[in-house]
Short mmCIF file of C-alpha atoms in Angstrom, two decimals:
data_model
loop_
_atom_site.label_atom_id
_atom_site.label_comp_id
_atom_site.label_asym_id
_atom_site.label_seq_id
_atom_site.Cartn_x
_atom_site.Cartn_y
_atom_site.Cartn_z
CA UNK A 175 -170.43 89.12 -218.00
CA UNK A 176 -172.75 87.16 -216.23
CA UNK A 177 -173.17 84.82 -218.76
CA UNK A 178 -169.19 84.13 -218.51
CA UNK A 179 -168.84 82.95 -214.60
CA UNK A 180 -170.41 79.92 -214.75
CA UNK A 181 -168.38 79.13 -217.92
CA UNK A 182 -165.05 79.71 -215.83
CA UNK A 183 -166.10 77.86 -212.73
CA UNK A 184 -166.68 75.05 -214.63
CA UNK A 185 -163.39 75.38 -216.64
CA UNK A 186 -161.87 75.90 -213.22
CA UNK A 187 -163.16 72.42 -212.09
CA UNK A 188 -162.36 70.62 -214.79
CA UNK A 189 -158.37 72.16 -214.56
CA UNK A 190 -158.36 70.77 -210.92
CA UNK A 191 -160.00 67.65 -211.53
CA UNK A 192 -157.01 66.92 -213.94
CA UNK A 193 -153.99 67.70 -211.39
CA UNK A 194 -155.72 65.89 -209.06
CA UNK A 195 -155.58 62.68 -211.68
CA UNK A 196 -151.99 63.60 -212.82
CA UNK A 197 -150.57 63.70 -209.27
CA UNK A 198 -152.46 60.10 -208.51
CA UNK A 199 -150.83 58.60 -211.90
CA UNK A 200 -147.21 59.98 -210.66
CA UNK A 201 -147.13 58.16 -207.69
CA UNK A 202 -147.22 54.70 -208.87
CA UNK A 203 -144.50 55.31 -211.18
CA UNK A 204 -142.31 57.05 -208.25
CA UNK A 205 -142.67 53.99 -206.18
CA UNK A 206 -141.89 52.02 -209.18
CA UNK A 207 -138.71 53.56 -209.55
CA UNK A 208 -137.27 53.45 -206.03
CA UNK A 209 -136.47 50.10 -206.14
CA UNK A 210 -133.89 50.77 -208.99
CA UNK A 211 -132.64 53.90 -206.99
CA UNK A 212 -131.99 51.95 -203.83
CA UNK A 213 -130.73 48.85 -205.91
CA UNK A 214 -127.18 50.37 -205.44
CA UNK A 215 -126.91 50.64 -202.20
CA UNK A 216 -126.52 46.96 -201.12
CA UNK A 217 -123.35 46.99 -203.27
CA UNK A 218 -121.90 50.32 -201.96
CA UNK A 219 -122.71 48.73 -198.01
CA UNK A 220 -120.68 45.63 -198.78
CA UNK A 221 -118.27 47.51 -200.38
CA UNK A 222 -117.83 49.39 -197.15
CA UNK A 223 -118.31 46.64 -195.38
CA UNK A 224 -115.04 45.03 -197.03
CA UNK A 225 -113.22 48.10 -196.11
CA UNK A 226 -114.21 48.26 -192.35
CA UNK A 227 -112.57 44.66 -192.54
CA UNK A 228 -109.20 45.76 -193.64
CA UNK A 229 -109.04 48.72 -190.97
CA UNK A 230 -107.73 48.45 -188.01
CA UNK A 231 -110.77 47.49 -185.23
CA UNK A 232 -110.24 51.31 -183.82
CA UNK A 233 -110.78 52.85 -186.95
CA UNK A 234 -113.73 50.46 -187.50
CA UNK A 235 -115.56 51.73 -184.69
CA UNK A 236 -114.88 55.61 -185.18
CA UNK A 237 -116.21 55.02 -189.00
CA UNK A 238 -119.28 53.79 -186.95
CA UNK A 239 -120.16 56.46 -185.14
CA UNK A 240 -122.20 59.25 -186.68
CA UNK A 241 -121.28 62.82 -187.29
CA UNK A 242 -121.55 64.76 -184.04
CA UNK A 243 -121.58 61.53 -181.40
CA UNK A 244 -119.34 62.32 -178.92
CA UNK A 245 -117.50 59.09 -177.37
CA UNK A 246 -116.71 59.49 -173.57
CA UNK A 247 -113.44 58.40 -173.07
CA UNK A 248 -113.02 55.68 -170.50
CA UNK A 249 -116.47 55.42 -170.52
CA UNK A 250 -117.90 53.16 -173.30
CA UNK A 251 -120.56 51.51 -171.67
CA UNK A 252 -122.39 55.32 -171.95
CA UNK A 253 -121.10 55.83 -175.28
CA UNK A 254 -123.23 52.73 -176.72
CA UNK A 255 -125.84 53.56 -174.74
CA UNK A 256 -126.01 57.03 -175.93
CA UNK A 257 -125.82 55.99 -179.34
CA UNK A 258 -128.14 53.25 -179.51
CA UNK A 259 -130.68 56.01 -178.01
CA UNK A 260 -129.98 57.66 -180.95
CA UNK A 261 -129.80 54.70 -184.12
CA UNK A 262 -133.40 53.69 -182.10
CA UNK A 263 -132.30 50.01 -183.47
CA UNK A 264 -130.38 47.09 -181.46
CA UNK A 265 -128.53 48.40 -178.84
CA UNK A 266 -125.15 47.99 -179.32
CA UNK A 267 -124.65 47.75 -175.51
CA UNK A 268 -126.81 44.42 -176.10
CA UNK A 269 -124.75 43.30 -178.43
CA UNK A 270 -121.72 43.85 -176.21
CA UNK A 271 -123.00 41.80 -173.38
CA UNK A 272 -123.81 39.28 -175.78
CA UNK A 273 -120.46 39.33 -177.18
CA UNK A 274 -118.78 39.03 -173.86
CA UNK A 275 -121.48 36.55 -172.32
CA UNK A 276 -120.24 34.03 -174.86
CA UNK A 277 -116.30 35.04 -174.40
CA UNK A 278 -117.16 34.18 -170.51
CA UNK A 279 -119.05 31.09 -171.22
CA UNK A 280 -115.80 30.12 -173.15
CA UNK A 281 -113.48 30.65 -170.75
CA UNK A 282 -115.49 29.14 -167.89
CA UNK A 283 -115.43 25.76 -170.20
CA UNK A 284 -112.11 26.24 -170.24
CA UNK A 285 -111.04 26.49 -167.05
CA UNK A 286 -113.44 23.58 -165.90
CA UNK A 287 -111.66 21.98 -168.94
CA UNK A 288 -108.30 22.84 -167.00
CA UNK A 289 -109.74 21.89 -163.89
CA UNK A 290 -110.66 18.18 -164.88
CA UNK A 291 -107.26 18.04 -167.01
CA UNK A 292 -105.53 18.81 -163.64
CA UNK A 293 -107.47 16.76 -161.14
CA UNK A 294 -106.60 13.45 -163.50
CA UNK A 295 -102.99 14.37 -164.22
CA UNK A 296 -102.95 14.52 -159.97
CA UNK A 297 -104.64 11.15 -159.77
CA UNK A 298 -102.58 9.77 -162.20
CA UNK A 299 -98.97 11.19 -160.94
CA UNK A 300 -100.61 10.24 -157.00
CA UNK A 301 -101.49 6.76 -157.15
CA UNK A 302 -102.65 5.10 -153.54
CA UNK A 303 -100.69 4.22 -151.37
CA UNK A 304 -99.44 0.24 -150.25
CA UNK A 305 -99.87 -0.87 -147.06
CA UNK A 306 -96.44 -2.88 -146.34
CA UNK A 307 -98.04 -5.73 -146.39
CA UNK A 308 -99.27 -5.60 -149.83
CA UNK A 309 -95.65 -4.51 -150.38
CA UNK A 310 -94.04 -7.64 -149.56
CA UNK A 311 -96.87 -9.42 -151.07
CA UNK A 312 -98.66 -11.06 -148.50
CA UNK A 313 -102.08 -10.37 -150.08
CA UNK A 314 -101.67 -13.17 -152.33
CA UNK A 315 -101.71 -15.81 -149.79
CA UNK A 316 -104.98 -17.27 -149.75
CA UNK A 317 -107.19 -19.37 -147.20
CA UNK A 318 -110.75 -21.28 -146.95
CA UNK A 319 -112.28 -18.37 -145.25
CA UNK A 320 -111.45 -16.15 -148.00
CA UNK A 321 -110.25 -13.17 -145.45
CA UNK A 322 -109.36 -9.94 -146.66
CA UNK A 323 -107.06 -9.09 -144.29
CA UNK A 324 -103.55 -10.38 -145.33
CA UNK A 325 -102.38 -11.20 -141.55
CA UNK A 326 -104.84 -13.62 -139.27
CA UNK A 327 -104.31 -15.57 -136.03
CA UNK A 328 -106.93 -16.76 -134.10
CA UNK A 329 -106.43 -18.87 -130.69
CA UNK A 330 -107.75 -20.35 -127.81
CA UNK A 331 -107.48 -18.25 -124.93
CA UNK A 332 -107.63 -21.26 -122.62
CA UNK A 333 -105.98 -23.44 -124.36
CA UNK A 334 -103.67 -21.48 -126.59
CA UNK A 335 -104.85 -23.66 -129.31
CA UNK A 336 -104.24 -22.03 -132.77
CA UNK A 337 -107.51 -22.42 -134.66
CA UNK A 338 -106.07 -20.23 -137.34
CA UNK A 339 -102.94 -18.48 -138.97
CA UNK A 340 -102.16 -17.00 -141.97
CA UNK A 341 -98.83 -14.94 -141.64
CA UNK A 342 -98.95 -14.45 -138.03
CA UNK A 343 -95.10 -14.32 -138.28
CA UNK A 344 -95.03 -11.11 -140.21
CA UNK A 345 -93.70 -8.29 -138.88
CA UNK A 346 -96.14 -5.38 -139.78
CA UNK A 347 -96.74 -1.29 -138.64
CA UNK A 348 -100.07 -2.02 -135.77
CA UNK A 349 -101.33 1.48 -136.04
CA UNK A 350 -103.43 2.05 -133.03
CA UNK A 351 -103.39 -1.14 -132.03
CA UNK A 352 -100.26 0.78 -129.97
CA UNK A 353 -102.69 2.28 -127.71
CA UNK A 354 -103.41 -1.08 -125.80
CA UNK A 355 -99.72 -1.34 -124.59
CA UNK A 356 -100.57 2.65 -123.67
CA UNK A 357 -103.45 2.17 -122.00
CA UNK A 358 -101.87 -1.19 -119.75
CA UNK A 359 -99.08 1.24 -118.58
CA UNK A 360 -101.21 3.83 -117.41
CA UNK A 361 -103.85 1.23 -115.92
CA UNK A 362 -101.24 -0.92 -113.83
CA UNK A 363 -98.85 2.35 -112.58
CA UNK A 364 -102.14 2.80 -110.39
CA UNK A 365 -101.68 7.14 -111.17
CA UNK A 366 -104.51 8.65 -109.76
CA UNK A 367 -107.06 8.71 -112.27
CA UNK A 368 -108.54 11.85 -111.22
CA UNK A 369 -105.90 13.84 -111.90
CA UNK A 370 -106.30 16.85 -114.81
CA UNK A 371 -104.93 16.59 -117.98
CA UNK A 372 -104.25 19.76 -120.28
CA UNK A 373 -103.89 19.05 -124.34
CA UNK A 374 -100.96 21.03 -125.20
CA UNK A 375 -99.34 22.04 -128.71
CA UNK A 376 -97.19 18.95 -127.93
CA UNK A 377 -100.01 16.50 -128.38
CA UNK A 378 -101.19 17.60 -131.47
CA UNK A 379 -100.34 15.49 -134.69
CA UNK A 380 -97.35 16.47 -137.12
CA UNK A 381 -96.62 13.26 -138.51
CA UNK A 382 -100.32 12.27 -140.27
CA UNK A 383 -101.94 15.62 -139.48
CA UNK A 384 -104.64 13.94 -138.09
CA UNK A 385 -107.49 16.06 -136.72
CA UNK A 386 -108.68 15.61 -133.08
CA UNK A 387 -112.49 16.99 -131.43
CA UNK A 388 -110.07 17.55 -128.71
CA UNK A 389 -108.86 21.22 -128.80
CA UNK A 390 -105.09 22.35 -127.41
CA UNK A 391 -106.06 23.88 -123.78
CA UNK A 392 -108.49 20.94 -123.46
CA UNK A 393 -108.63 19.48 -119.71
CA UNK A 394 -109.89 15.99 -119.00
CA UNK A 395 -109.26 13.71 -115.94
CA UNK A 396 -106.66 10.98 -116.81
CA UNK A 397 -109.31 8.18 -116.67
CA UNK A 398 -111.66 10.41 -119.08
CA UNK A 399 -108.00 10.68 -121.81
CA UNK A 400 -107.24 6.72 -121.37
CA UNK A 401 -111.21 5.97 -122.22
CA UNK A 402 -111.41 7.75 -125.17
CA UNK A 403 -107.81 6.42 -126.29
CA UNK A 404 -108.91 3.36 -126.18
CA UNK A 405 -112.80 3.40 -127.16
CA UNK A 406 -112.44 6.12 -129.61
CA UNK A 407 -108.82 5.79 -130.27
CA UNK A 408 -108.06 9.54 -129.52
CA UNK A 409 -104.70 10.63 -130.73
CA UNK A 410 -103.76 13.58 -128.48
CA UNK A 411 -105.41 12.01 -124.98
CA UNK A 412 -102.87 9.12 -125.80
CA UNK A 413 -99.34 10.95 -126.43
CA UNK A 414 -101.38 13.41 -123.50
CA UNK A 415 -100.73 10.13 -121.42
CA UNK A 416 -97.49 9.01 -122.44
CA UNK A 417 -96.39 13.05 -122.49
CA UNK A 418 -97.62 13.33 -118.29
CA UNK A 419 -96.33 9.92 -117.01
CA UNK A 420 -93.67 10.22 -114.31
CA UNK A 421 -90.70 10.66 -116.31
CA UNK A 422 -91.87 12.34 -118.94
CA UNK A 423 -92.47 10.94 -122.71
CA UNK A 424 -89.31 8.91 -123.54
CA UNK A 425 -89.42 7.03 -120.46
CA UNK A 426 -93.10 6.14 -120.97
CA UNK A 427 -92.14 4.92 -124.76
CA UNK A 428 -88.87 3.04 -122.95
CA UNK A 429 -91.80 1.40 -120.82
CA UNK A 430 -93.38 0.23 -123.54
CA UNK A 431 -90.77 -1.64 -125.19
CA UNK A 432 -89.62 -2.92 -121.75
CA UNK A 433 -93.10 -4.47 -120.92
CA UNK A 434 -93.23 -6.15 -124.85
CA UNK A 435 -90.08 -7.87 -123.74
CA UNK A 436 -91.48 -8.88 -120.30
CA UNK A 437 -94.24 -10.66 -122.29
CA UNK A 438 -92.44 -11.99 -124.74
CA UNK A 439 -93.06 -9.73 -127.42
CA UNK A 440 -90.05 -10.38 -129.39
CA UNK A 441 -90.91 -9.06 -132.68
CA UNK A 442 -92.43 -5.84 -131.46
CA UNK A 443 -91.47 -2.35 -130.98
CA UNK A 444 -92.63 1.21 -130.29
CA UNK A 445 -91.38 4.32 -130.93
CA UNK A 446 -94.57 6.46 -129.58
CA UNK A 447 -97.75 6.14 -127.78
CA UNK A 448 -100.41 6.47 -130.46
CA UNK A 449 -99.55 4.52 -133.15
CA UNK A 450 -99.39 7.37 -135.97
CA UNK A 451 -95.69 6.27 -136.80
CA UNK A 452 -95.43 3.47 -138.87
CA UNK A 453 -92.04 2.17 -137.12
CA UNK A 454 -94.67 0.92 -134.22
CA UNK A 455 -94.58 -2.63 -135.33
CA UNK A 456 -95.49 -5.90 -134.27
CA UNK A 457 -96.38 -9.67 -135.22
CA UNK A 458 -99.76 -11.12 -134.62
CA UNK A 459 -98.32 -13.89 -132.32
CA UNK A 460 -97.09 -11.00 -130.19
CA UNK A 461 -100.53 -9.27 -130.42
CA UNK A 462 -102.06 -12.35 -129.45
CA UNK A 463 -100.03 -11.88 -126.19
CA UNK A 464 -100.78 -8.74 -125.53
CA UNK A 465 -104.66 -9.02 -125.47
CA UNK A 466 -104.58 -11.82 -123.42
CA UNK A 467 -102.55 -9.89 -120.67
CA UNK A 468 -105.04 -6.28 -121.27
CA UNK A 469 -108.33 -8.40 -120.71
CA UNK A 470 -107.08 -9.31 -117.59
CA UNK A 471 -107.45 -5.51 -116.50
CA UNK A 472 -110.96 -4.44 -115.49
CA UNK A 473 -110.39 -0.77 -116.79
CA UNK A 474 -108.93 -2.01 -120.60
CA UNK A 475 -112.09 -4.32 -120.23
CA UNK A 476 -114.20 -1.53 -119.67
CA UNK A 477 -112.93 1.25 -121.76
CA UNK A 478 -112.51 -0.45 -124.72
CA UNK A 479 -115.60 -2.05 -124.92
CA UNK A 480 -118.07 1.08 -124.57
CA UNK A 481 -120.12 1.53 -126.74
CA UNK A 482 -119.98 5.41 -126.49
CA UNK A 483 -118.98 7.80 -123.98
CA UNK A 484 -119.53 11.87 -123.12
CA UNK A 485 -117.20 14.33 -121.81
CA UNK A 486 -117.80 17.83 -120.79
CA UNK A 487 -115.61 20.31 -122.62
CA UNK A 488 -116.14 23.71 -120.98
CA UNK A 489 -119.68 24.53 -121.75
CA UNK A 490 -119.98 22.02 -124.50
CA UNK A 491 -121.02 18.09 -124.16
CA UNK A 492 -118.73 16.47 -127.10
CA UNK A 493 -120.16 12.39 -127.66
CA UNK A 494 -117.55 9.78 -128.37
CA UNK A 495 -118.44 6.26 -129.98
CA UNK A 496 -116.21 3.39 -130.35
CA UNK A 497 -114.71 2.93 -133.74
CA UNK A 498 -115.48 -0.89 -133.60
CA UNK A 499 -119.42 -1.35 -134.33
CA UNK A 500 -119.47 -4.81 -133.16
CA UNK A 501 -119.07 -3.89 -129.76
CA UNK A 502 -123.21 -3.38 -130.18
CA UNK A 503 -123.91 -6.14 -131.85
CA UNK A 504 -126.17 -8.67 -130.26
CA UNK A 505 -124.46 -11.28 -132.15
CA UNK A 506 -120.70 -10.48 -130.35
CA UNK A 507 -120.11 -10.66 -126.88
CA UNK A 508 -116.47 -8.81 -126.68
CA UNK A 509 -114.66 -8.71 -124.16
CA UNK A 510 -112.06 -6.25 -125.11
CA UNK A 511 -111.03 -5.30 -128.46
CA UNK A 512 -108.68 -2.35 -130.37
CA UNK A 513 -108.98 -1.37 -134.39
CA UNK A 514 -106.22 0.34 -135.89
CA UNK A 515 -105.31 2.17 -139.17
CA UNK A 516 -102.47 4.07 -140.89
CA UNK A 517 -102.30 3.62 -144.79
CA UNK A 518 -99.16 1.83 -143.83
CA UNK A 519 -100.65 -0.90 -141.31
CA UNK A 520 -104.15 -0.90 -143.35
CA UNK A 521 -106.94 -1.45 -141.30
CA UNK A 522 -106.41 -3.67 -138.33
CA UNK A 523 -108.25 -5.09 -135.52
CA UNK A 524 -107.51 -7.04 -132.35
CA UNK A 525 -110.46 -8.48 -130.14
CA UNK A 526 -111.20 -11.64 -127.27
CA UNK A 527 -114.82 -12.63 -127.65
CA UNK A 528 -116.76 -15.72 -126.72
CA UNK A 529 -117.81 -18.03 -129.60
CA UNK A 530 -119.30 -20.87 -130.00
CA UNK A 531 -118.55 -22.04 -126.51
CA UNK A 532 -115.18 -20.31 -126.30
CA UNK A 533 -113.01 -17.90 -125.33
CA UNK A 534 -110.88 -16.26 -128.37
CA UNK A 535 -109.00 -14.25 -129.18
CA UNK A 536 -108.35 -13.12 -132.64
CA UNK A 537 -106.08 -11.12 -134.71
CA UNK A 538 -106.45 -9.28 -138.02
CA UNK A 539 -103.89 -6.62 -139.77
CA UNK A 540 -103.41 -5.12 -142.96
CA UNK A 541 -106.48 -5.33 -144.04
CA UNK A 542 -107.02 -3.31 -147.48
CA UNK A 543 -111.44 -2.83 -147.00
CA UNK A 544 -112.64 -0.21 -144.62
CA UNK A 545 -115.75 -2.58 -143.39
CA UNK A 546 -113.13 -5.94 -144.48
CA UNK A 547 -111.77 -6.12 -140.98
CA UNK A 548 -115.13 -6.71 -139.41
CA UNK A 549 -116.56 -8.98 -141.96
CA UNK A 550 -113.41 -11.32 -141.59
CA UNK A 551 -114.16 -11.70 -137.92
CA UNK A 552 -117.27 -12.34 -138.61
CA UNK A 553 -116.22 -14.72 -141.17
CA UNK A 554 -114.36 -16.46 -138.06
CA UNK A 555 -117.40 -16.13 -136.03
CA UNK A 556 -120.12 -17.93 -138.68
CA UNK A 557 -116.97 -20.81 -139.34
CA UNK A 558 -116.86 -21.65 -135.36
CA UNK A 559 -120.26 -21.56 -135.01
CA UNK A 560 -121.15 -23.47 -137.91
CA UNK A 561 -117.93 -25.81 -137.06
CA UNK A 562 -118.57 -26.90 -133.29
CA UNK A 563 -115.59 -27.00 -130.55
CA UNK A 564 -115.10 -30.74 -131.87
CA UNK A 565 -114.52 -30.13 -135.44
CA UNK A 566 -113.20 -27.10 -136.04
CA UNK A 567 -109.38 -28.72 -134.80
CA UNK A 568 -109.94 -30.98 -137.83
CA UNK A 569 -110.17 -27.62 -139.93
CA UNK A 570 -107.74 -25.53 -138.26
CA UNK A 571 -104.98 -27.60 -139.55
CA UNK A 572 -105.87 -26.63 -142.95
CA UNK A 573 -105.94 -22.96 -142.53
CA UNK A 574 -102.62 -22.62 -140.92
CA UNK A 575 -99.91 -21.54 -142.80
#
């Protein structure tokens, strides 16, 4: 017997020595058959895969879901999320927000799309408006000075020598050129100037819809409306004038047109005291007539020439500038001037300055540039200067026309 134990510890090694070896040469050939195993299931995924695509996209996504998942109804957002907690792969709330970041980056190009399609249909069906003068053509008359504005008259004020005309006959919309007939009336009725002005609802602007820095239940002395009328060409402190003259409004507009005929103002009429309407029309002969009379008044002197001017409005300072930047030039010495615009009248300007020696007074409407006003007067200004008093008659005669 004790010869036998060591026998059967040895055959007892040996037997486990060999299932040790057998279970080492299985595995190889158990991984080498899994690939054949799982080989199938590709096919069987796209074959389910095909199906999903005929369902209906409800069904699709209950198919998805795994045994057990309960959906919260109304609540979807949770649903993914408690489902991608349990796949432990992509979350398909991820996936969502990439789906719909993409359907909103989409529709945001589209509506910009829309946006731009809309904003050039509008420009197209909107094209900008003519001035009357480039109505009736009178932008194609041309001159030596090469002006842009398509009415010019410049004279003499001594003399009444014209030195230049081109259309001064046409009968054109003035704008706020108006405001100089305005401002004479309320200079020579000798009102008192201190008395308070309110801004009512009346004054404010329902023909252009202008804007004003002047609020309704603003109250300014009469002399502080008629400066910044004619300085800053302030809508409501001039129909504010014409609206509290003696009389009331209509008499102050049948003033107007009674002191155009008194000059001599034949071709020109007015219909308000700002010149927002376009039916406030005149010729630039008649313009001519009417600076020459408002330069002989110290106040229209005065006010329309500053160069800026500040009014208390309650507890607030508001700063006014003219709206003619020649009035600081060193180069200019103005004695009165006006500008003017409505897309009617164009940009227009009236002005008496001393050049080259002289006293002038010029005369520029419908012009079509916002700066173009300004460069053809100083188009006017370089031509005298560079001309002489002698030998600009010898050019003048050209010009008119």
């Amino acid at each position: 017997m004790q010869l036998l134990r060591p026998f059967r510890l040895a055959k007892l090694t040996q037997v486990v020595s060999l299932a040790l070896l057998s279970c080492a040469l299985a595995a190889p050939a158990a991984h080498a058959a899994a690939p054949k195993k799982d080989s199938k299931k590709p096919v069987a995924a796209a074959a389910a895969t095909k199906k999903a695509a005929k369902e209906p996209a409800g069904k699709v996504r209950a198919a998805a879901q795994p045994k057990g998942a309960k959906v919260a109804k109304g609540k979807p957002e949770k649903a993914d999320a408690k489902l991608a907690s349990k796949k432990g792969g992509k979350s398909v709330l991820a996936a969502k927000a990439e789906r719909e970041e993409k359907t909103g980056g989409k529709k945001r190009l589209a509506r910009a799309g829309a946006a731009v399609a809309a904003a050039a249909a509008a420009t197209a069906v909107e094209p900008a408006r003519l001035s009357y003068g480039q109505m009736a053509g009178l932008h194609s008359v041309t001159d030596p000075l090469d002006l842009q504005s398509s009415v010019a008259y410049v004279i003499d004020q001594d003399t009444h020598e014209v030195l230049l005309s081109k259309n001064d006959q046409a009968v054109l919309p003035i704008a706020s050129l108006t405001k100089l007939m305005t401002g004479l009336l309320i200079s020579q009725a000798r009102l008192p100037m201190d008395e308070m002005i309110t801004i009512t609802q009346d004054d404010v602007d329902t023909e252009k819809h202008s804007s004003s820095r002047l609020r309704v239940g603003t109250t300014l002395t009469r002399a502080e409306m008629m400066h910044l009328a004619l300085m800053s060409s302030e809508n409501r402190a001039a129909h504010a004038l014409g609206r509290t003259y003696p009389g009331g409004l209509a008499q102050f507009v049948q003033l107007m047109n009674s002191k155009a005929l008194q000059l001599g103002m034949k071709d020109t009429r007015y219909v308000e005291p700002t010149g927002l309407s376009s039916s406030n029309q005149s010729s630039a002969r008649d313009l001519a007539r009417l600076v020459a009379v408002a330069h002989a008044d110290p106040l229209m002197r005065e006010y329309s020439t500053s160069p800026g001017y500040e009014v208390a409005v309650g507890r607030r300072t508001l700063q006014f500038n003219n709206t003619n930047r020649l009035v600081k030039s060193d180069n200019w010495d103005i004695g009165l001037q006006k500008t003017g615009y409505i897309s009617e009248a164009g940009r227009c300007l009236v002005m008496q300055a001393h050049v080259a020696g002289r006293k002038l007074i010029m005369v520029f409407l419908d012009s079509a540039g916002k700066f173009s006003r300004l460069a053809d007067a100083e188009r006017v200004r370089h031509w005298m200067e560079s001309k002489g008093p002698t030998a600009s008659n010898t050019i003048a005669s050209r010009i008119r026309g």
